[in-house]
């Protein structure tokens, strides 16, 4: 059972906007920034968003992140077939003194 | 461009010790924190622990009694040892670079920006 809670699945059609939620607690999301990872099938995770809403170089601006209280969201606009992947949220946990992950959300592009 | 490569046995017997090494190329291991993460088949990511280039470590409490992470700066490598393995330790093991700033009062954690490709470790007799 993961410390952060994500919906197991999400879906959308090409061009749509989809959002993926991530819920935590005061010891993680509530007091630290949130990161998001994209894991394409059979590959290692890739950092997609850091510090709640910052994109590493090379990540399209179709991907955006936000945080409010003990929850965070990842939004993908202009959905494309290549966005089909697993998405994980993560945050530092002050109780663990380490990062914790969500269980992952499998995004299907219909 | 920093790259990470995991190496080690793909098959480990139950009760034995899993040993993996992560080699850092294209950059120095110095001045960064480095993590091990694992992903059981069909499941999510689990942080195992991290090490600073100076040798200081922190482990996931759920694995702390069985985990040792070490660093060899002369070889630009860091390593993972997980003892007394069982089938539940079967997973893809990743090494990654942490973006983290540590002050006396707080950890500022910005995620893992570089990952190895992962190595599959199966625990079976």
CSV table of C-alpha atoms in Angstrom, one decimal:
chain,number,residue,atom,x,y,z
A,1,UNK,CA,0.0,0.0,0.0
A,2,UNK,CA,1.5,3.3,-1.1
A,3,UNK,CA,1.9,6.3,1.1
A,4,UNK,CA,0.5,8.6,-1.6
A,5,UNK,CA,-2.9,7.8,-3.2
A,6,UNK,CA,-3.5,7.9,-6.9
A,7,UNK,CA,-6.3,6.6,-9.0
A,8,UNK,CA,-5.2,3.3,-10.7
A,9,UNK,CA,-6.3,4.4,-14.1
A,10,UNK,CA,-7.3,7.3,-16.3
A,11,UNK,CA,-8.1,7.7,-19.9
A,12,UNK,CA,-8.8,10.2,-22.6
A,13,UNK,CA,-9.0,10.7,-26.3
A,14,UNK,CA,-6.4,12.4,-28.5
A,15,UNK,CA,-6.5,16.2,-28.0
A,16,UNK,CA,-8.3,16.0,-24.7
A,17,UNK,CA,-7.1,17.3,-21.3
A,18,UNK,CA,-6.8,14.8,-18.5
A,19,UNK,CA,-5.8,15.2,-14.9
A,20,UNK,CA,-4.3,12.7,-12.4
A,21,UNK,CA,-4.7,13.3,-8.7
A,22,UNK,CA,-2.3,12.5,-5.9
A,23,UNK,CA,-3.3,12.7,-2.2
A,24,UNK,CA,-1.0,12.6,0.7
A,25,UNK,CA,-0.7,14.0,4.3
A,26,UNK,CA,0.9,16.7,6.3
A,27,UNK,CA,4.2,14.9,6.6
A,28,UNK,CA,4.7,14.7,2.8
A,29,UNK,CA,2.7,16.7,0.3
A,30,UNK,CA,1.5,19.1,3.0
A,31,UNK,CA,5.0,20.2,3.9
A,32,UNK,CA,7.1,19.4,0.8
A,33,UNK,CA,7.1,19.8,-3.0
A,34,UNK,CA,5.7,17.2,-5.3
A,35,UNK,CA,7.4,15.5,-8.2
A,36,UNK,CA,5.8,13.5,-11.1
A,37,UNK,CA,7.4,10.7,-13.1
A,38,UNK,CA,6.3,9.2,-16.5
A,39,UNK,CA,7.1,5.5,-17.1
A,40,UNK,CA,6.6,4.3,-20.6
A,41,UNK,CA,6.1,0.6,-21.0
A,42,UNK,CA,9.3,-1.4,-20.4
A,43,UNK,CA,11.4,1.7,-19.5
A,44,UNK,CA,12.7,3.5,-16.5
A,45,UNK,CA,10.8,6.3,-14.9
A,46,UNK,CA,11.5,9.8,-16.2
A,47,UNK,CA,11.2,13.0,-14.2
A,48,UNK,CA,8.3,14.9,-15.6
A,49,UNK,CA,7.6,17.6,-13.0
A,50,UNK,CA,9.6,18.8,-10.0
A,51,UNK,CA,8.9,21.4,-7.3
A,52,UNK,CA,5.2,21.1,-7.9
A,53,UNK,CA,5.1,22.7,-11.3
A,54,UNK,CA,8.6,22.9,-12.8
A,55,UNK,CA,9.4,21.0,-16.0
A,56,UNK,CA,12.9,19.7,-16.7
A,57,UNK,CA,14.4,20.7,-20.0
A,58,UNK,CA,12.8,18.8,-22.9
A,59,UNK,CA,9.4,18.1,-21.2
A,60,UNK,CA,6.6,19.6,-23.3
A,61,UNK,CA,4.5,22.4,-21.8
A,62,UNK,CA,1.5,20.2,-22.3
A,63,UNK,CA,2.4,18.7,-19.0
A,64,UNK,CA,1.7,20.8,-15.9
A,65,UNK,CA,1.6,20.3,-12.2
A,66,UNK,CA,-0.2,21.9,-9.2
A,67,UNK,CA,-0.4,21.5,-5.5
A,68,UNK,CA,-2.9,22.5,-2.9
A,69,UNK,CA,-2.7,21.5,0.8
A,70,UNK,CA,-2.1,17.8,1.0
A,71,UNK,CA,-3.0,17.1,-2.7
A,72,UNK,CA,-1.5,17.5,-6.0
A,73,UNK,CA,-2.5,17.1,-9.7
A,74,UNK,CA,-0.8,16.4,-13.0
A,75,UNK,CA,-2.6,17.8,-16.1
A,76,UNK,CA,-1.9,16.7,-19.6
A,77,UNK,CA,-3.4,18.8,-22.3
A,78,UNK,CA,-3.5,18.0,-26.0
A,79,UNK,CA,-3.3,14.3,-25.2
A,80,UNK,CA,-1.2,12.3,-27.6
A,81,UNK,CA,-0.9,8.5,-28.2
A,82,UNK,CA,2.7,8.6,-27.0
A,83,UNK,CA,1.5,9.9,-23.6
A,84,UNK,CA,0.1,6.4,-22.8
A,85,UNK,CA,2.2,5.4,-19.8
A,86,UNK,CA,2.2,5.0,-16.0
A,87,UNK,CA,2.4,8.2,-14.0
A,88,UNK,CA,3.7,8.4,-10.5
A,89,UNK,CA,3.6,11.2,-8.0
A,90,UNK,CA,6.3,11.5,-5.3
A,91,UNK,CA,7.2,13.7,-2.4
A,92,UNK,CA,9.6,13.9,0.5
A,93,UNK,CA,8.2,12.5,3.7
A,94,UNK,CA,9.4,14.1,6.9
A,95,UNK,CA,8.5,11.0,9.0
A,96,UNK,CA,10.4,8.6,6.7
A,97,UNK,CA,13.2,11.1,5.9
A,98,UNK,CA,13.0,9.9,2.4
A,99,UNK,CA,10.8,10.1,-0.7
A,100,UNK,CA,7.5,8.3,-1.0
A,101,UNK,CA,5.6,7.4,-4.1
A,102,UNK,CA,2.0,7.0,-5.2
A,103,UNK,CA,0.8,3.7,-6.5
A,104,UNK,CA,0.8,4.9,-10.1
A,105,UNK,CA,-1.9,5.8,-12.6
A,106,UNK,CA,-2.1,4.0,-15.9
A,107,UNK,CA,-3.1,6.4,-18.6
A,108,UNK,CA,-4.8,5.0,-21.6
A,109,UNK,CA,-5.2,7.1,-24.8
A,110,UNK,CA,-8.4,5.8,-26.4
B,1,UNK,CA,25.2,13.9,-20.1
B,2,UNK,CA,25.3,11.8,-16.9
B,3,UNK,CA,24.3,8.2,-17.4
B,4,UNK,CA,23.8,5.4,-14.8
B,5,UNK,CA,24.2,1.6,-15.4
B,6,UNK,CA,23.1,-1.1,-12.9
B,7,UNK,CA,25.0,-4.4,-12.9
B,8,UNK,CA,24.8,-7.6,-10.8
B,9,UNK,CA,23.4,-11.1,-10.8
B,10,UNK,CA,19.9,-11.5,-12.2
B,11,UNK,CA,19.2,-14.5,-10.1
B,12,UNK,CA,19.6,-14.8,-6.3
B,13,UNK,CA,18.7,-17.7,-4.1
B,14,UNK,CA,16.4,-17.2,-1.1
B,15,UNK,CA,18.2,-16.3,2.1
B,16,UNK,CA,21.2,-15.0,0.2
B,17,UNK,CA,22.4,-11.5,-0.3
B,18,UNK,CA,21.5,-9.4,-3.4
B,19,UNK,CA,24.4,-7.3,-4.6
B,20,UNK,CA,24.1,-4.6,-7.2
B,21,UNK,CA,26.4,-1.8,-8.4
B,22,UNK,CA,25.5,1.4,-10.2
B,23,UNK,CA,28.2,3.0,-12.4
B,24,UNK,CA,28.0,6.7,-13.0
B,25,UNK,CA,29.4,7.9,-16.3
B,26,UNK,CA,29.6,11.3,-18.0
B,27,UNK,CA,29.9,13.1,-14.7
B,28,UNK,CA,31.2,12.9,-11.1
B,29,UNK,CA,29.5,11.1,-8.3
B,30,UNK,CA,30.6,13.9,-6.0
B,31,UNK,CA,28.3,16.5,-4.5
B,32,UNK,CA,25.1,14.5,-5.2
B,33,UNK,CA,22.8,12.1,-3.4
B,34,UNK,CA,22.2,8.7,-5.1
B,35,UNK,CA,19.2,6.4,-4.6
B,36,UNK,CA,18.2,2.8,-5.1
B,37,UNK,CA,14.6,2.2,-6.0
B,38,UNK,CA,12.8,-1.1,-6.9
B,39,UNK,CA,9.6,-2.1,-8.7
B,40,UNK,CA,8.1,-5.5,-8.2
B,41,UNK,CA,6.5,-7.0,-11.3
B,42,UNK,CA,3.3,-5.2,-12.1
B,43,UNK,CA,3.6,-2.9,-9.1
B,44,UNK,CA,4.7,0.6,-8.2
B,45,UNK,CA,8.0,2.2,-7.1
B,46,UNK,CA,9.6,1.7,-3.7
B,47,UNK,CA,12.5,3.8,-2.5
B,48,UNK,CA,15.1,1.6,-0.9
B,49,UNK,CA,17.6,4.2,0.3
B,50,UNK,CA,20.1,6.9,-0.6
B,51,UNK,CA,23.8,7.7,-0.1
B,52,UNK,CA,25.7,11.0,-0.3
B,53,UNK,CA,29.0,10.9,-2.0
B,54,UNK,CA,30.6,11.4,1.4
B,55,UNK,CA,29.1,8.1,2.6
B,56,UNK,CA,26.2,9.2,4.7
B,57,UNK,CA,23.1,7.1,4.2
B,58,UNK,CA,19.4,6.9,4.9
B,59,UNK,CA,17.3,3.8,4.4
B,60,UNK,CA,13.6,3.0,4.1
B,61,UNK,CA,12.6,1.8,7.5
B,62,UNK,CA,10.8,-1.2,6.0
B,63,UNK,CA,14.1,-2.5,4.6
B,64,UNK,CA,16.6,-0.9,7.0
B,65,UNK,CA,17.6,-4.1,8.8
B,66,UNK,CA,18.6,-5.8,5.6
B,67,UNK,CA,20.0,-2.9,3.4
B,68,UNK,CA,23.5,-1.5,3.1
B,69,UNK,CA,24.4,1.1,0.5
B,70,UNK,CA,28.0,2.1,0.0
B,71,UNK,CA,30.0,4.4,-2.4
B,72,UNK,CA,33.3,4.2,-4.1
B,73,UNK,CA,34.2,7.6,-5.4
B,74,UNK,CA,37.4,6.4,-7.0
B,75,UNK,CA,35.4,4.2,-9.3
B,76,UNK,CA,32.4,6.6,-9.6
B,77,UNK,CA,30.2,3.8,-8.3
B,78,UNK,CA,27.7,3.1,-5.5
B,79,UNK,CA,26.4,-0.2,-4.5
B,80,UNK,CA,23.4,-2.0,-2.9
B,81,UNK,CA,23.4,-5.0,-0.7
B,82,UNK,CA,20.1,-6.6,0.5
B,83,UNK,CA,20.4,-9.5,2.8
B,84,UNK,CA,18.2,-12.5,3.6
B,85,UNK,CA,16.2,-12.1,0.3
B,86,UNK,CA,12.9,-13.8,-0.3
B,87,UNK,CA,10.6,-14.0,-3.3
B,88,UNK,CA,9.1,-10.7,-2.3
B,89,UNK,CA,12.4,-9.0,-3.2
B,90,UNK,CA,12.0,-10.0,-6.8
B,91,UNK,CA,11.8,-6.7,-8.7
B,92,UNK,CA,13.4,-4.4,-11.2
B,93,UNK,CA,16.1,-2.5,-9.3
B,94,UNK,CA,16.9,1.1,-10.4
B,95,UNK,CA,19.6,3.5,-9.4
B,96,UNK,CA,19.0,7.2,-9.7
B,97,UNK,CA,20.5,10.6,-8.9
B,98,UNK,CA,18.6,12.7,-6.4
B,99,UNK,CA,18.2,16.4,-6.7
B,100,UNK,CA,18.4,17.4,-3.0
B,101,UNK,CA,19.6,20.2,-0.8
B,102,UNK,CA,20.1,19.4,2.8
B,103,UNK,CA,20.3,22.1,5.5
B,104,UNK,CA,20.5,21.7,9.2
B,105,UNK,CA,16.8,22.3,9.5
B,106,UNK,CA,15.3,20.8,6.4
B,107,UNK,CA,15.6,18.5,3.4
B,108,UNK,CA,14.7,20.2,0.1
B,109,UNK,CA,13.9,17.3,-2.3
B,110,UNK,CA,13.3,17.9,-6.0
B,111,UNK,CA,13.1,14.4,-7.4
B,112,UNK,CA,15.3,11.9,-9.2
B,113,UNK,CA,16.5,13.5,-12.5
B,114,UNK,CA,18.7,10.7,-13.9
B,115,UNK,CA,17.8,7.0,-13.8
B,116,UNK,CA,19.6,3.8,-14.8
B,117,UNK,CA,17.8,1.5,-17.2
B,118,UNK,CA,17.0,-0.9,-14.4
B,119,UNK,CA,18.1,-4.5,-13.8
B,120,UNK,CA,15.8,-7.4,-13.1
B,121,UNK,CA,16.6,-9.5,-10.0
B,122,UNK,CA,14.7,-12.7,-9.4
B,123,UNK,CA,14.8,-14.5,-6.1
B,124,UNK,CA,14.4,-18.2,-6.7
B,125,UNK,CA,16.1,-21.5,-5.8
